[in-house]
Amino acid sequence: MKNLKLVTVATFVFTMVLSMSMSAQSKMMKQETKMVGGAEMYSTKNIIENAVNSKDHTTLVAAVKAADLVDALSSEGPFTVFAPTNSAFSKLPAGTVDTLLMPENKMMLQSILKYHVASGNWSAEDIMKAIKKGNGTAEIKTLSGGTLTAWMKGKHVYVKDENGNSAQVTIADVNQSNGVIHVIDAVLLPKS
């Protein structure tokens, strides 16, 4: 009888732990996804696997493919990508995107795209801490060798390119298996 009570208690405890564990896993799964461009972004997928599903990033994906950067952005990383939306690309002078997508402009396109990528996993919290530590600005080195300057206006994070153009982070901390994406509303350009 005593053994039966122990088995019953053990079964009850195991069931409670299991259900709590499932509940915690369910909450974690919900926390690990964000909606971008009408699609869920999964932290278990890499930057490219998620980006191809965003209706707001078709121009960026086309540019990454034209620049032969798919493999690089699918690799282990970690990378921080400041990802311009389609509307950000549409703010460029007419014909700019078409010109950049031409095979003869591949190196220039690579330089521009790499200017939107930093090595490491820079969460919004990390960027804000760096801004505070830097007395209002933080410099972020990009894979192109250039620098982005992060700053805040109210509660919003902005990044400024070397030409003085700024982009607002509109969706922060879209976690990926190989880094993080911050959606931005303008294309950033390295100094020519």
Tab-separated table of C-alpha atoms in Angstrom:
chain	number	residue	atom	x	y	z
A	1	MET	CA	0.000	0.000	0.000
A	2	LYS	CA	2.840	2.322	0.910
A	3	ASN	CA	4.555	1.613	-2.454
A	4	LEU	CA	1.294	2.267	-4.296
A	5	LYS	CA	0.995	5.697	-2.606
A	6	LEU	CA	4.607	6.517	-3.570
A	7	VAL	CA	3.965	5.497	-7.177
A	8	THR	CA	0.769	7.579	-7.243
A	9	VAL	CA	2.559	10.632	-5.789
A	10	ALA	CA	5.489	10.160	-8.183
A	11	THR	CA	3.103	9.845	-11.136
A	12	PHE	CA	1.247	12.981	-10.031
A	13	VAL	CA	4.501	14.965	-9.664
A	14	PHE	CA	5.797	13.705	-13.031
A	15	THR	CA	2.504	14.660	-14.714
A	16	MET	CA	2.619	18.151	-13.165
A	17	VAL	CA	6.240	18.694	-14.228
A	18	LEU	CA	5.480	17.427	-17.728
A	19	SER	CA	2.451	19.690	-18.136
A	20	MET	CA	4.410	22.657	-16.766
A	21	SER	CA	7.212	21.833	-19.130
A	22	MET	CA	4.820	21.715	-22.107
A	23	SER	CA	3.280	24.992	-21.033
A	24	ALA	CA	6.736	26.568	-20.737
A	25	GLN	CA	7.717	25.180	-24.147
A	26	SER	CA	4.531	26.575	-25.652
A	27	LYS	CA	5.273	30.011	-24.191
A	28	MET	CA	8.862	29.855	-25.440
A	29	MET	CA	7.704	28.983	-28.959
A	30	LYS	CA	5.367	31.970	-28.939
A	31	GLN	CA	8.167	34.242	-27.726
A	32	GLU	CA	10.587	32.968	-30.370
A	33	THR	CA	8.491	34.091	-33.346
A	34	LYS	CA	7.649	37.538	-34.685
A	35	MET	CA	5.551	38.592	-37.632
A	36	VAL	CA	7.438	40.382	-40.406
A	37	GLY	CA	5.948	41.052	-43.808
A	38	GLY	CA	2.926	38.888	-43.071
A	39	ALA	CA	5.004	35.836	-42.154
A	40	GLU	CA	6.119	34.310	-38.892
A	41	MET	CA	9.864	34.496	-38.371
A	42	TYR	CA	11.196	31.471	-36.495
A	43	SER	CA	14.280	31.678	-34.300
A	44	THR	CA	15.081	28.107	-35.347
A	45	LYS	CA	15.566	29.208	-38.987
A	46	ASN	CA	18.473	31.213	-40.371
A	47	ILE	CA	18.352	34.736	-41.775
A	48	ILE	CA	17.747	33.649	-45.371
A	49	GLU	CA	15.190	30.951	-44.505
A	50	ASN	CA	13.089	33.582	-42.729
A	51	ALA	CA	13.669	36.553	-45.040
A	52	VAL	CA	12.384	34.733	-48.133
A	53	ASN	CA	8.954	34.503	-46.450
A	54	SER	CA	8.576	38.222	-45.723
A	55	LYS	CA	6.438	40.052	-48.294
A	56	ASP	CA	8.113	43.276	-47.102
A	57	HIS	CA	11.614	42.082	-48.020
A	58	THR	CA	11.335	40.734	-51.582
A	59	THR	CA	13.661	43.448	-52.931
A	60	LEU	CA	16.260	42.710	-50.247
A	61	VAL	CA	16.069	38.967	-50.956
A	62	ALA	CA	16.452	39.598	-54.711
A	63	ALA	CA	19.485	41.795	-53.998
A	64	VAL	CA	21.059	39.186	-51.690
A	65	LYS	CA	20.606	36.553	-54.428
A	66	ALA	CA	22.028	38.857	-57.142
A	67	ALA	CA	25.027	39.620	-54.919
A	68	ASP	CA	25.676	35.902	-54.255
A	69	LEU	CA	25.395	36.427	-50.488
A	70	VAL	CA	22.808	33.702	-49.785
A	71	ASP	CA	25.401	31.177	-48.569
A	72	ALA	CA	27.174	33.775	-46.425
A	73	LEU	CA	23.951	34.836	-44.672
A	74	SER	CA	22.910	31.199	-44.256
A	75	SER	CA	26.172	30.341	-42.500
A	76	GLU	CA	26.659	30.021	-38.756
A	77	GLY	CA	27.269	33.697	-37.981
A	78	PRO	CA	26.159	35.240	-35.758
A	79	PHE	CA	25.144	38.279	-37.783
A	80	THR	CA	23.094	41.359	-37.070
A	81	VAL	CA	21.193	42.481	-40.166
A	82	PHE	CA	19.568	45.889	-40.524
A	83	ALA	CA	17.002	44.835	-43.140
A	84	PRO	CA	15.471	47.548	-45.343
A	85	THR	CA	11.892	46.945	-46.452
A	86	ASN	CA	10.630	47.140	-50.031
A	87	SER	CA	9.315	50.649	-49.294
A	88	ALA	CA	12.804	51.627	-48.079
A	89	PHE	CA	14.264	50.555	-51.430
A	90	SER	CA	11.507	52.444	-53.246
A	91	LYS	CA	12.760	55.699	-51.648
A	92	LEU	CA	15.985	55.424	-53.677
A	93	PRO	CA	16.143	57.401	-56.937
A	94	ALA	CA	14.245	55.760	-59.803
A	95	GLY	CA	16.222	52.998	-61.502
A	96	THR	CA	18.740	52.572	-58.666
A	97	VAL	CA	17.618	49.077	-57.643
A	98	ASP	CA	17.464	47.850	-61.256
A	99	THR	CA	20.962	49.198	-61.865
A	100	LEU	CA	22.335	47.574	-58.709
A	101	LEU	CA	20.847	44.197	-59.683
A	102	MET	CA	22.789	44.152	-62.969
A	103	PRO	CA	25.621	41.561	-62.976
A	104	GLU	CA	28.245	44.223	-63.769
A	105	ASN	CA	27.353	46.030	-60.500
A	106	LYS	CA	27.655	42.956	-58.289
A	107	MET	CA	30.626	44.264	-56.257
A	108	MET	CA	28.856	47.560	-55.518
A	109	LEU	CA	25.709	45.674	-54.511
A	110	GLN	CA	27.738	43.398	-52.229
A	111	SER	CA	29.321	46.435	-50.589
A	112	ILE	CA	25.926	48.055	-49.962
A	113	LEU	CA	24.382	44.858	-48.584
A	114	LYS	CA	27.395	44.081	-46.353
A	115	TYR	CA	27.051	47.634	-45.018
A	116	HIS	CA	23.736	46.503	-43.507
A	117	VAL	CA	25.338	43.559	-41.672
A	118	ALA	CA	27.442	43.525	-38.507
A	119	SER	CA	29.297	40.618	-37.022
A	120	GLY	CA	27.831	39.352	-33.763
A	121	ASN	CA	24.375	39.316	-32.279
A	122	TRP	CA	23.405	42.913	-31.452
A	123	SER	CA	20.028	42.836	-29.712
A	124	ALA	CA	18.093	46.089	-29.349
A	125	GLU	CA	19.015	46.026	-25.665
A	126	ASP	CA	22.725	45.702	-26.545
A	127	ILE	CA	22.461	48.616	-28.972
A	128	MET	CA	20.643	50.802	-26.409
A	129	LYS	CA	23.266	49.991	-23.753
A	130	ALA	CA	26.041	50.918	-26.197
A	131	ILE	CA	24.231	54.181	-27.018
A	132	LYS	CA	23.956	55.011	-23.320
A	133	LYS	CA	27.607	54.100	-22.722
A	134	GLY	CA	28.611	56.240	-25.726
A	135	ASN	CA	26.750	59.294	-24.373
A	136	GLY	CA	24.039	59.207	-27.023
A	137	THR	CA	25.628	57.292	-29.912
A	138	ALA	CA	27.164	53.908	-30.597
A	139	GLU	CA	29.334	52.901	-33.524
A	140	ILE	CA	28.694	49.543	-35.159
A	141	LYS	CA	31.316	48.151	-37.542
A	142	THR	CA	29.817	46.511	-40.605
A	143	LEU	CA	31.030	43.611	-42.738
A	144	SER	CA	31.812	46.075	-45.536
A	145	GLY	CA	34.377	47.756	-43.283
A	146	GLY	CA	32.222	50.828	-42.756
A	147	THR	CA	30.517	52.166	-39.656
A	148	LEU	CA	26.889	52.706	-38.717
A	149	THR	CA	26.051	55.090	-35.895
A	150	ALA	CA	23.153	54.121	-33.648
A	151	TRP	CA	21.227	56.709	-31.649
A	152	MET	CA	17.842	57.138	-30.042
A	153	LYS	CA	14.987	59.568	-30.433
A	154	GLY	CA	12.487	58.997	-27.659
A	155	LYS	CA	12.047	55.233	-27.421
A	156	HIS	CA	13.030	54.593	-31.051
A	157	VAL	CA	16.422	53.344	-32.226
A	158	TYR	CA	17.886	54.810	-35.402
A	159	VAL	CA	20.974	53.948	-37.411
A	160	LYS	CA	22.816	56.536	-39.480
A	161	ASP	CA	25.093	55.806	-42.413
A	162	GLU	CA	28.412	57.537	-43.179
A	163	ASN	CA	26.594	60.010	-45.444
A	164	GLY	CA	24.292	61.237	-42.665
A	165	ASN	CA	21.156	59.365	-43.805
A	166	SER	CA	19.133	57.753	-41.015
A	167	ALA	CA	16.831	54.753	-40.796
A	168	GLN	CA	14.476	53.931	-37.950
A	169	VAL	CA	14.351	50.413	-36.553
A	170	THR	CA	10.667	49.586	-37.037
A	171	ILE	CA	10.786	45.958	-35.840
A	172	ALA	CA	13.585	44.996	-33.467
A	173	ASP	CA	14.937	41.656	-32.292
A	174	VAL	CA	13.698	39.270	-34.954
A	175	ASN	CA	15.822	36.410	-33.652
A	176	GLN	CA	17.323	33.911	-36.074
A	177	SER	CA	19.330	30.728	-35.589
A	178	ASN	CA	22.405	32.593	-36.870
A	179	GLY	CA	21.808	36.084	-35.507
A	180	VAL	CA	19.182	38.795	-35.379
A	181	ILE	CA	17.339	41.020	-37.836
A	182	HIS	CA	16.242	44.592	-37.158
A	183	VAL	CA	13.810	45.844	-39.813
A	184	ILE	CA	14.585	49.413	-40.949
A	185	ASP	CA	12.689	51.958	-43.044
A	186	ALA	CA	15.534	53.263	-45.257
A	187	VAL	CA	18.497	51.927	-47.209
A	188	LEU	CA	21.866	52.839	-45.714
A	189	LEU	CA	24.777	53.631	-48.019
A	190	PRO	CA	28.500	53.412	-47.329
A	191	LYS	CA	30.735	56.369	-48.087
A	192	SER	CA	31.816	56.235	-51.716
